[in-house]
XYZ file of C-alpha atoms in Angstrom:
726
model
C 56.557 116.454 152.579
C 53.801 118.848 151.302
C 52.634 120.980 154.274
C 49.645 122.348 152.337
C 48.367 118.851 151.663
C 48.466 118.095 155.377
C 46.521 121.287 156.224
C 43.854 120.484 153.639
C 43.499 116.992 155.055
C 43.246 118.469 158.594
C 40.453 120.872 157.533
C 38.501 118.056 155.897
C 38.670 115.993 159.074
C 37.566 118.978 161.183
C 34.638 119.685 158.830
C 33.539 116.060 159.044
C 33.567 116.217 162.830
C 31.586 119.465 162.874
C 28.921 118.010 160.568
C 28.595 114.968 162.808
C 28.125 117.128 165.908
C 25.508 119.286 164.131
C 23.509 116.204 163.245
C 23.678 115.095 166.865
C 22.523 118.551 168.050
C 19.556 118.669 165.684
C 18.526 115.196 166.723
C 18.554 116.098 170.393
C 16.464 119.243 169.773
C 13.855 117.240 167.890
C 13.675 114.701 170.683
C 13.343 117.467 173.358
C 16.581 116.570 175.080
C 18.323 119.176 177.277
C 21.343 120.809 175.645
C 23.719 123.116 177.540
C 26.633 124.442 175.512
C 29.754 125.645 177.280
C 29.627 129.129 175.756
C 26.732 131.223 174.421
C 24.313 129.601 171.963
C 25.103 132.306 169.390
C 28.085 130.252 168.238
C 26.943 126.628 168.352
C 29.644 125.391 166.074
C 32.444 126.852 168.180
C 30.815 125.525 171.354
C 30.757 122.002 169.919
C 34.470 122.156 169.126
C 35.267 122.943 172.773
C 34.400 119.372 173.896
C 37.769 117.522 174.078
C 36.071 114.096 174.242
C 34.409 114.604 170.855
C 37.236 116.288 169.054
C 40.974 115.759 169.609
C 42.800 117.903 167.108
C 46.332 116.735 167.920
C 45.368 113.085 167.666
C 43.749 113.500 164.253
C 46.750 115.384 162.934
C 49.101 112.602 164.094
C 46.908 109.926 162.409
C 46.882 111.928 159.175
C 50.643 112.386 159.297
C 51.232 108.666 159.844
C 48.970 107.782 156.892
C 50.796 110.272 154.673
C 54.143 108.861 155.743
C 52.939 105.310 154.931
C 51.806 106.403 151.454
C 55.092 108.168 150.847
C 57.047 105.100 152.006
C 55.145 102.807 149.597
C 55.845 105.165 146.698
C 59.525 105.275 147.575
C 59.656 101.460 147.807
C 58.094 101.139 144.346
C 60.717 103.482 142.930
C 63.533 101.577 144.611
C 62.169 98.176 143.505
C 63.882 97.142 140.310
C 63.503 94.011 138.216
C 66.224 91.410 138.651
C 68.603 91.660 135.691
C 68.834 88.545 133.508
C 72.314 87.785 132.220
C 72.583 86.369 128.690
C 69.030 84.975 128.723
C 69.763 82.567 131.596
C 67.424 82.217 134.566
C 68.666 80.859 137.879
C 65.986 78.540 139.193
C 65.573 76.535 142.360
C 63.017 74.205 143.830
C 59.774 75.528 145.364
C 59.829 78.922 143.651
C 56.651 81.002 143.799
C 55.063 82.692 140.779
C 56.278 86.088 141.985
C 59.840 84.862 142.593
C 60.002 83.294 139.128
C 58.751 86.521 137.522
C 61.474 88.477 139.324
C 64.142 85.969 138.338
C 63.057 86.165 134.679
C 62.668 89.950 134.694
C 59.033 89.621 133.616
C 55.704 90.587 135.108
C 53.342 88.095 136.705
C 50.944 88.170 133.733
C 53.702 86.697 131.598
C 53.970 83.743 134.007
C 50.177 83.240 133.895
C 50.289 83.219 130.099
C 53.053 80.601 130.091
C 51.074 78.457 132.571
C 48.396 78.005 129.918
C 50.709 75.409 128.352
C 50.597 73.302 131.530
C 47.880 71.295 133.253
C 47.646 73.761 136.162
C 44.241 75.241 136.943
C 44.843 79.008 136.666
C 41.901 79.791 138.945
C 43.844 78.369 141.888
C 47.164 80.108 141.110
C 48.152 83.116 143.227
C 51.389 85.173 143.175
C 52.603 83.256 146.232
C 51.676 79.834 144.815
C 54.608 77.389 144.706
C 55.470 75.890 141.305
C 57.011 72.466 140.785
C 60.377 72.177 139.057
C 58.951 70.764 135.802
C 56.557 73.693 135.410
C 59.329 76.215 136.192
C 61.528 74.744 133.476
C 58.636 74.700 130.977
C 57.830 78.375 131.650
C 61.448 79.397 131.116
C 61.648 77.408 127.868
C 58.382 78.856 126.549
C 59.787 82.329 127.278
C 62.776 81.646 125.010
C 65.284 81.521 127.860
C 67.665 78.999 129.341
C 67.721 77.907 132.950
C 70.429 76.909 135.376
C 69.997 75.439 138.830
C 70.959 77.577 141.794
C 73.923 76.290 143.742
C 72.923 74.644 146.983
C 74.859 75.193 150.143
C 77.291 72.336 150.398
C 76.896 70.384 153.588
C 80.006 69.451 155.459
C 80.822 65.813 154.853
C 80.126 63.888 158.028
C 83.003 61.911 159.453
C 82.483 58.158 159.468
C 82.400 57.116 163.137
C 81.247 53.529 162.575
C 82.715 50.625 164.518
C 84.575 47.979 162.509
C 86.137 44.628 163.194
C 89.690 44.426 164.435
C 92.492 43.263 162.107
C 93.197 39.493 162.113
C 94.956 38.330 165.263
C 98.443 36.879 165.470
C 98.193 33.095 164.846
C 100.369 32.501 167.901
C 97.720 34.148 170.122
C 94.863 31.888 168.930
C 93.418 29.205 171.217
C 91.141 26.226 170.359
C 87.393 26.835 170.534
C 84.312 24.582 170.352
C 82.925 23.969 166.847
C 79.623 25.604 165.941
C 77.409 22.981 164.304
C 74.129 23.762 162.558
C 71.537 21.027 162.136
C 69.625 21.431 158.862
C 67.025 19.353 157.057
C 63.407 19.054 156.006
C 60.551 19.665 158.416
C 59.726 16.722 160.730
C 62.850 14.739 159.764
C 64.016 14.592 163.386
C 66.438 17.515 163.815
C 65.133 18.638 167.214
C 64.809 15.042 168.412
C 68.461 14.469 167.509
C 69.537 17.512 169.488
C 67.206 16.470 172.288
C 68.914 13.100 172.532
C 72.325 14.755 172.586
C 71.283 17.169 175.342
C 69.206 14.620 177.260
C 66.359 17.169 177.548
C 62.860 17.309 176.191
C 63.130 20.139 173.704
C 60.924 18.633 170.997
C 57.979 18.142 173.337
C 58.020 21.864 174.123
C 57.867 22.928 170.468
C 54.430 23.737 169.054
C 53.325 20.776 166.971
C 56.829 19.307 167.241
C 58.055 21.937 164.763
C 60.959 24.249 165.614
C 59.728 27.818 165.308
C 63.059 29.616 165.886
C 66.791 28.964 166.212
C 67.947 27.350 169.428
C 71.639 27.609 170.389
C 72.923 25.015 172.854
C 76.302 23.949 174.209
C 76.512 20.157 174.435
C 79.115 18.472 176.688
C 80.091 15.078 175.314
C 81.233 12.214 177.597
C 84.705 12.533 176.089
C 84.950 16.066 177.488
C 84.563 17.784 174.139
C 82.199 20.725 173.736
C 80.032 21.341 170.660
C 77.767 24.331 170.090
C 74.647 23.240 168.215
C 72.221 25.478 166.330
C 68.812 23.904 165.750
C 67.152 25.675 162.804
C 63.544 25.362 161.595
C 62.913 23.051 158.678
C 59.627 24.602 157.614
C 59.576 26.356 154.239
C 58.696 29.660 155.892
C 62.010 29.841 157.756
C 64.426 29.908 154.813
C 66.047 33.155 156.027
C 66.721 31.605 159.445
C 68.469 28.592 157.900
C 70.611 30.849 155.722
C 71.537 32.893 158.805
C 72.480 29.751 160.718
C 74.935 28.586 158.055
C 76.787 31.923 158.036
C 77.930 31.563 161.665
C 78.595 27.826 161.634
C 81.642 25.641 161.062
C 79.952 22.321 160.255
C 76.483 21.427 158.942
C 74.786 18.165 159.953
C 72.232 17.397 157.251
C 69.408 15.290 158.705
C 67.441 13.216 156.173
C 64.677 10.767 157.115
C 65.473 7.314 155.788
C 61.869 6.635 154.710
C 61.184 10.041 153.081
C 64.461 10.684 151.299
C 65.471 14.040 149.846
C 62.750 16.690 150.175
C 62.367 20.356 149.229
C 63.989 21.865 152.342
C 66.739 19.233 152.162
C 67.806 20.612 148.786
C 67.563 24.176 150.086
C 69.720 23.299 153.120
C 72.401 21.814 150.842
C 72.406 25.051 148.844
C 72.764 27.161 152.015
C 75.768 25.059 153.107
C 77.399 25.396 149.674
C 76.863 29.167 149.601
C 78.505 29.489 153.022
C 81.342 27.106 152.110
C 80.653 24.859 155.131
C 81.461 21.093 155.147
C 78.610 18.578 155.513
C 78.022 15.502 157.660
C 75.068 13.348 156.584
C 72.858 11.960 159.375
C 70.313 9.482 157.996
C 67.635 9.411 160.682
C 64.760 7.044 161.502
C 66.778 3.984 160.415
C 64.868 1.918 162.987
C 61.711 2.027 160.861
C 60.886 -0.971 158.622
C 60.481 1.187 155.502
C 63.863 2.900 156.008
C 66.197 2.830 152.993
C 69.490 4.647 153.723
C 71.074 3.605 150.432
C 68.283 5.305 148.462
C 68.939 8.520 150.396
C 72.660 8.441 149.515
C 71.895 7.879 145.836
C 69.324 10.696 145.755
C 71.888 13.089 147.227
C 74.290 12.362 144.351
C 72.026 14.452 142.116
C 72.755 17.431 144.390
C 76.565 16.991 144.458
C 76.587 15.449 147.940
C 78.889 12.426 147.518
C 79.337 10.107 150.491
C 82.692 8.503 151.355
C 81.612 5.046 150.161
C 80.999 6.550 146.698
C 84.416 8.198 146.648
C 83.366 11.566 148.130
C 84.307 13.442 151.295
C 80.925 13.514 153.088
C 80.655 11.288 156.166
C 77.333 9.406 156.410
C 76.035 8.053 159.738
C 72.875 5.954 160.110
C 71.121 6.978 163.316
C 67.868 6.761 165.227
C 67.439 9.987 167.154
C 64.367 8.689 168.970
C 66.090 5.548 170.275
C 69.526 7.145 170.611
C 71.274 4.722 168.225
C 74.713 5.700 166.822
C 74.577 9.201 168.320
C 78.098 8.886 169.736
C 79.347 7.850 166.290
C 77.837 11.058 164.892
C 79.394 13.113 167.691
C 82.826 11.531 167.102
C 82.544 12.248 163.375
C 81.763 15.879 164.208
C 84.726 16.176 166.594
C 87.039 14.536 164.047
C 85.990 16.962 161.330
C 86.414 19.890 163.751
C 89.983 18.750 164.525
C 90.749 18.640 160.809
C 89.458 22.212 160.445
C 91.699 23.358 163.369
C 89.138 25.780 164.763
C 90.817 28.505 166.813
C 89.933 32.031 167.934
C 91.374 35.029 169.757
C 89.901 35.209 173.257
C 91.452 38.586 174.101
C 90.559 42.146 173.176
C 87.241 43.632 172.094
C 84.352 41.204 171.592
C 82.971 40.266 168.176
C 79.931 38.068 167.649
C 76.649 37.522 165.823
C 73.013 37.815 166.903
C 71.390 34.418 166.359
C 67.950 35.374 167.633
C 66.326 38.309 169.394
C 63.088 38.846 171.243
C 61.351 41.170 173.695
C 60.842 39.489 177.052
C 58.173 40.907 179.343
C 60.391 40.759 182.428
C 63.879 41.021 180.938
C 63.234 43.522 178.149
C 65.113 43.178 174.826
C 67.059 39.900 174.869
C 69.360 38.366 172.242
C 70.831 34.913 171.736
C 74.335 35.393 170.393
C 77.496 33.464 169.630
C 80.819 35.007 170.607
C 83.349 34.722 167.757
C 86.254 36.747 169.173
C 87.210 38.096 172.594
C 85.600 37.216 175.916
C 82.210 38.703 176.757
C 81.739 39.839 180.363
C 79.181 41.788 182.349
C 79.586 45.524 181.864
C 80.816 45.280 178.246
C 79.357 47.906 175.906
C 78.118 46.305 172.671
C 76.779 47.666 169.393
C 74.560 45.703 166.971
C 72.754 47.301 164.046
C 71.264 50.606 165.207
C 71.122 49.791 168.905
C 73.583 49.217 171.737
C 73.754 47.501 175.103
C 75.633 47.570 178.353
C 75.616 43.900 179.355
C 73.690 43.520 182.620
C 73.272 39.741 182.729
C 74.201 36.708 180.640
C 72.523 33.290 180.682
C 73.338 29.909 179.173
C 70.849 27.668 177.335
C 69.503 26.357 180.650
C 68.785 29.852 182.028
C 71.718 29.863 184.470
C 73.605 33.131 184.900
C 77.188 33.171 183.599
C 79.932 35.735 184.159
C 81.895 35.264 180.927
C 81.493 33.749 177.456
C 84.503 32.786 175.335
C 84.554 32.244 171.512
C 82.197 29.567 170.219
C 79.927 29.749 173.282
C 76.223 30.666 172.842
C 74.860 33.070 175.437
C 71.699 35.080 176.114
C 72.422 38.801 176.622
C 70.367 41.312 178.627
C 70.813 45.084 178.604
C 69.899 46.138 175.058
C 68.249 49.530 174.546
C 66.251 48.221 171.575
C 65.823 44.795 170.009
C 68.504 44.202 167.337
C 67.724 42.194 164.230
C 68.711 38.544 163.968
C 71.913 38.222 161.953
C 73.321 41.593 163.079
C 77.027 41.766 163.818
C 77.947 42.438 167.462
C 80.971 44.642 168.156
C 82.304 45.791 171.517
C 83.231 49.481 171.866
C 85.231 51.364 174.480
C 82.458 53.401 176.136
C 78.792 54.347 176.068
C 79.693 57.632 174.365
C 81.421 55.703 171.598
C 78.327 53.468 171.287
C 76.150 56.576 170.835
C 78.488 57.799 168.068
C 78.299 54.465 166.220
C 74.505 54.235 166.446
C 74.147 57.885 165.367
C 76.359 57.324 162.335
C 74.538 54.136 161.305
C 71.169 55.871 161.636
C 72.460 58.780 159.540
C 73.889 56.437 156.874
C 70.606 54.540 156.666
C 68.657 57.810 156.315
C 70.946 58.944 153.501
C 70.544 55.639 151.714
C 66.766 55.754 152.141
C 66.618 59.331 150.852
C 68.668 58.304 147.831
C 66.244 55.470 147.071
C 63.243 57.748 147.571
C 64.696 60.340 145.187
C 65.154 57.635 142.559
C 61.551 56.494 143.006
C 60.262 60.084 142.853
C 62.239 60.803 139.695
C 60.929 57.628 138.078
C 57.358 58.595 139.003
C 57.863 62.120 137.712
C 59.193 60.758 134.439
C 56.205 58.436 134.137
C 53.740 61.252 134.893
C 55.521 63.575 132.465
C 55.230 61.007 129.661
C 51.518 60.545 130.415
C 51.024 64.311 130.462
C 52.839 64.738 127.131
C 50.642 62.066 125.569
C 47.520 63.860 126.808
C 48.852 67.170 125.513
C 49.484 65.671 122.075
C 45.875 64.481 121.924
C 44.627 67.956 122.896
C 47.178 69.937 120.876
C 44.648 71.015 118.224
C 42.319 72.550 120.861
C 42.480 75.998 122.436
C 43.321 76.262 126.117
C 39.671 76.872 127.016
C 38.624 73.761 125.088
C 41.411 71.761 126.751
C 40.242 72.926 130.147
C 36.673 71.847 129.372
C 37.813 68.408 128.186
C 39.944 67.856 131.310
C 37.063 68.980 133.535
C 34.703 66.453 131.941
C 37.299 63.690 132.239
C 37.895 64.309 135.973
C 34.353 65.295 136.932
C 33.512 61.896 138.445
C 36.547 62.112 140.750
C 35.726 65.614 141.985
C 32.221 64.748 143.094
C 32.911 61.298 144.570
C 31.506 61.022 148.064
C 33.429 59.642 151.039
C 30.965 56.753 151.285
C 31.674 55.756 147.688
C 35.422 55.890 148.283
C 35.011 53.668 151.357
C 33.088 51.114 149.330
C 35.875 51.083 146.760
C 38.370 50.210 149.530
C 36.359 47.295 150.928
C 38.665 44.715 149.316
C 41.600 45.639 151.571
C 42.835 43.456 154.427
C 44.963 45.409 156.896
C 46.979 43.182 159.222
C 49.151 43.659 162.294
C 51.792 40.962 162.839
C 53.246 40.263 166.298
C 55.764 37.511 167.021
C 57.780 36.160 169.918
C 61.201 36.690 168.314
C 62.618 38.705 165.440
C 63.114 35.638 163.235
C 59.485 34.561 163.583
C 58.219 37.992 162.533
C 60.696 37.946 159.646
C 59.417 34.556 158.491
C 55.776 35.696 158.510
C 56.633 38.918 156.663
C 58.612 36.983 154.039
C 55.523 34.881 153.343
C 53.328 37.977 153.114
C 55.837 39.494 150.658
C 54.980 36.669 148.257
C 51.339 37.810 148.124
C 50.477 38.428 144.461
C 46.690 38.743 144.379
C 46.232 42.489 144.899
C 43.689 42.561 142.073
C 41.415 40.346 144.204
C 42.067 41.789 147.663
C 44.832 44.157 148.685
C 46.951 42.962 151.625
C 48.387 45.786 153.720
C 50.770 45.177 156.664
C 50.272 48.313 158.758
C 52.463 47.288 161.718
C 54.701 44.459 162.888
C 56.808 43.860 165.957
C 57.723 41.582 168.831
C 55.947 40.982 172.113
C 52.424 40.218 173.296
C 49.337 41.904 171.855
C 48.982 45.388 173.350
C 46.294 48.063 173.547
C 48.175 50.062 170.901
C 47.804 47.156 168.460
C 44.050 47.064 169.061
C 43.675 50.825 168.567
C 45.719 50.675 165.370
C 43.634 47.770 164.054
C 40.466 49.732 164.843
C 41.735 52.759 162.886
C 42.448 50.658 159.801
C 39.652 48.090 160.237
C 42.360 45.427 160.434
C 43.075 42.027 161.979
C 45.782 41.254 164.542
C 47.806 38.077 163.908
C 49.979 36.819 166.750
C 52.625 34.102 166.400
C 53.708 32.402 169.658
C 52.498 35.409 171.666
C 49.645 35.990 174.126
C 46.817 38.458 174.677
C 45.601 38.945 178.237
C 41.924 39.070 179.158
C 41.718 42.874 179.261
C 43.117 43.076 175.719
C 40.680 40.412 174.506
C 37.755 42.278 176.082
C 38.892 45.541 174.491
C 39.175 43.845 171.095
C 35.716 42.289 171.448
C 34.270 45.668 172.429
C 35.781 47.340 169.355
C 35.010 44.438 167.025
C 38.668 43.615 166.302
C 39.712 40.055 165.499
C 42.770 38.601 167.259
C 44.217 35.474 165.642
C 46.785 33.675 167.818
C 48.776 30.708 166.490
C 51.811 28.654 167.495
C 52.304 26.890 164.142
C 53.126 29.033 161.163
C 51.176 27.167 158.484
C 48.056 27.371 160.675
C 48.513 31.147 160.799
C 48.813 31.324 157.007
C 45.687 29.186 156.558
C 43.784 31.546 158.867
C 45.106 34.517 156.889
C 43.877 32.944 153.636
C 40.424 32.407 155.193
C 40.367 36.083 156.181
C 41.308 37.071 152.619
C 38.554 34.838 151.232
C 35.992 36.526 153.468
C 36.912 39.896 151.928
C 36.309 38.714 148.380
C 32.898 39.391 146.839
C 30.834 36.255 146.147
C 30.721 35.051 142.561
C 27.399 34.222 140.883
C 27.155 30.691 139.450
C 24.408 29.592 137.072
C 22.936 26.101 137.591
C 20.951 24.795 134.616
C 17.573 23.320 135.632
C 16.060 22.506 132.248
C 16.473 22.860 128.476
C 13.832 23.167 125.747
C 13.850 23.755 121.987
C 11.488 25.940 119.914
C 9.463 23.747 117.475
C 6.857 26.266 116.260
C 6.042 29.989 116.448
C 2.674 31.617 117.183
C 1.408 35.096 117.922
C -1.400 36.022 120.306
C -3.271 39.329 120.163
C -3.821 40.965 123.532
C -5.616 44.277 123.144
C -3.814 46.043 120.303
C -0.504 44.197 120.825
C 0.683 40.988 119.197
C 2.669 38.825 121.587
C 5.107 36.237 120.100
C 4.624 32.758 121.576
C 7.040 29.829 121.194
C 5.818 26.254 121.053
C 8.502 24.268 122.855
C 9.337 20.747 123.958
C 11.370 20.174 127.132
C 14.475 18.102 126.322
C 16.144 17.911 129.769
C 15.127 18.639 133.337
C 12.146 20.956 133.753
C 11.012 24.527 133.135
C 9.991 26.454 136.257
C 8.266 29.788 135.680
C 9.738 31.213 138.906
C 13.293 30.735 137.648
C 15.297 32.770 135.149
C 15.507 31.935 131.438
C 17.944 32.421 128.542
C 17.223 32.463 124.822
C 20.015 30.817 122.813
C 20.421 31.393 119.070
C 23.406 30.039 117.139
C 25.156 29.366 120.464
C 24.833 33.029 121.475
C 22.755 34.312 124.389
C 20.476 36.988 122.938
C 18.158 37.445 125.923
C 18.021 36.889 129.684
C 15.003 37.439 131.870
C 11.723 35.959 133.092
C 8.646 34.434 131.387
C 5.440 36.379 131.159
C 3.415 33.197 130.620
C 3.857 29.406 130.570
C 0.995 27.197 129.309
C 0.281 23.525 128.728
C -2.840 22.737 126.616
C -4.195 26.283 127.160
C -3.764 25.958 130.942
C -1.430 28.216 132.908
C 1.143 26.083 134.726
C 4.187 26.702 136.928
C 6.323 23.694 135.931
C 6.792 21.709 132.704
C 8.702 18.428 132.965
C 10.937 16.681 130.429
C 9.176 15.301 127.308
C 6.176 17.650 127.624
C 5.133 20.363 125.171
C 4.349 23.919 126.217
C 3.841 27.455 124.996
C 5.718 30.359 126.508
C 6.173 34.085 126.036
C 8.925 36.364 127.287
C 8.727 39.474 129.459
C 10.226 41.403 126.545
C 9.007 41.649 122.948
C 11.331 39.403 120.965
C 10.757 37.326 117.838
C 11.466 33.601 118.062
C 13.112 31.414 115.404
C 12.498 27.705 114.981
C 15.468 25.890 116.469
C 16.105 28.424 119.233
C 17.042 27.007 122.626
C 15.357 27.904 125.897
C 17.380 27.320 129.066
C 15.914 27.538 132.570
C 18.506 28.269 135.275
C 18.962 29.544 138.806
C 21.694 31.828 140.164
C 23.626 30.974 143.314
C 26.257 33.019 145.109
C 29.463 31.088 145.781
C 32.232 32.389 148.026
C 35.427 33.048 146.074
C 38.841 31.845 147.228
C 42.092 33.709 146.784
C 44.473 32.554 144.085
C 47.490 33.301 146.313
C 49.669 30.256 146.949
C 52.269 30.798 149.693
C 54.148 27.710 148.529
C 53.375 25.177 151.260
């Protein structure tokens, strides 16, 4: 390091300090302040330097040395810094490279990167050396520089070991034991499915259902007088619950198709037949309401022929039983037919080993927590078993039958309600027993990981598709602006996007008025699923956008209200409750809570809410019509005003209303009248058959034969075009 340079710097610092002290001394003398130097006043400069508080020589020298070292270090770093060599014109690129990193990888300076960015849509004013470039722009810069690019190798992640739980291999036929048949009752809404099951169980299930309509699957074990056991699944017949019916057929052995004798084959009847065929499940036909005078069972059988359901009397294999579920007629005949078919199917299962089953329904109970209704298909379920279903697990705490009585064990074919789940599983999930809680954690962790990987894969596909779409749009814009310089292109793009830059938040809020944000809460998983499936069919986004911001099970909570307030939404509850404190909170915040027990009532309320978000349409009601018979002109001051001599053909002309001028069936003017006269008298109304003279509020020449129409505008509330299908 240059010692002379350091000494010069030291002298300069000392001189600066001396000058500062001299200025201070002169100032104090002028002001008359007392000044007592340490030594004689003959050497004022030397005396000033003797104050250690004002001058610390060693400290200044150390500061100067550190600054010199820092400068020297920077110079050495610049010398050591070399540009990254580029092999054979190839540039190794990666995602999220900065401008500086790309310049180093290409062996170019930053100005070269800025020059290449002129060929993109990036605003150069906002680009800094540490700005991150997207992959498309990186590739374009490399191409424009006459080079090739190759992607940097990513660190390969270790492949995760599949720790999922799977079903056991098929059991030895010798170890199988008979089990009760699982029978699903399907049919159209209000054809008597729940009443049939009610008569079999000797309980009042139908009276407890909202509106007499089954809103979710009920699983019941019925003990027949003969000692046989049958597990029945009662599924909803409403159009909204198609997914529930499909789920019911996949765990069943026999389907009883209930058709009302007076109604015949209906829409959900056909759908139920299709579900049974897809699942490969045999049918038994129960023709209900045969006690009614208008009942026609033979017509029902003939209608079913069109859907490949052939009864035994027509040479088919489908048993048909005429019943009256309300009066209990022929129910034992139906039960015997079911037992006979079950014996033919030889239904057996393995009641040993790890449990396998299916979630029929799930819900969140306020006192019990997450609860599922399930059917055991293999093994024997007992308290303390560790189960896995979907992405949650359970250690069975309690089990209940359909009557709410606690049970200790459930064998194959038996429906049971299970408590002890960590989260609510989805209806239709497969239940598998595992050896321990640790093993359950491994299974859930793997399933969560697999779902994340699948979701990421889908998201990447969507992002790539969007990028491709945006790239095509950008290339089209570039082709249109190819003949312009980059400054001209920048000016054109600025003018095109100027209205977006200066849009105010208030204007953006007004643009989003036609958005209905909803929160859906249901009693069980299947109910929420049914509502969401209906909302998925919404196809009127151009009128009003429908946005489901949250859905779940359980009663309306404070979180739901706060979320609805944030999005200006509406809370829809299906077979759930909202306590008084929640209702008061919602009223205070101006949030609507819509509670329903019947699904089509909920959908009707939703449609009314959508209609309220639509802007009113303006409708024109014609009040009167007149034709121009003659043309005049009246001079007022220096202006000539055209006047039309008219005769009213229909209705009347009211000066307060609006008018249209029709010529050759085209509307050439809309507005108000400046004057309306009858026999030189100003009037307000001219009735049919009377002559009048009128002038417009705008200068416009009349032609003989023109039509004058008087009309009024009324605002009419629009209705959504969305049809949920029922």
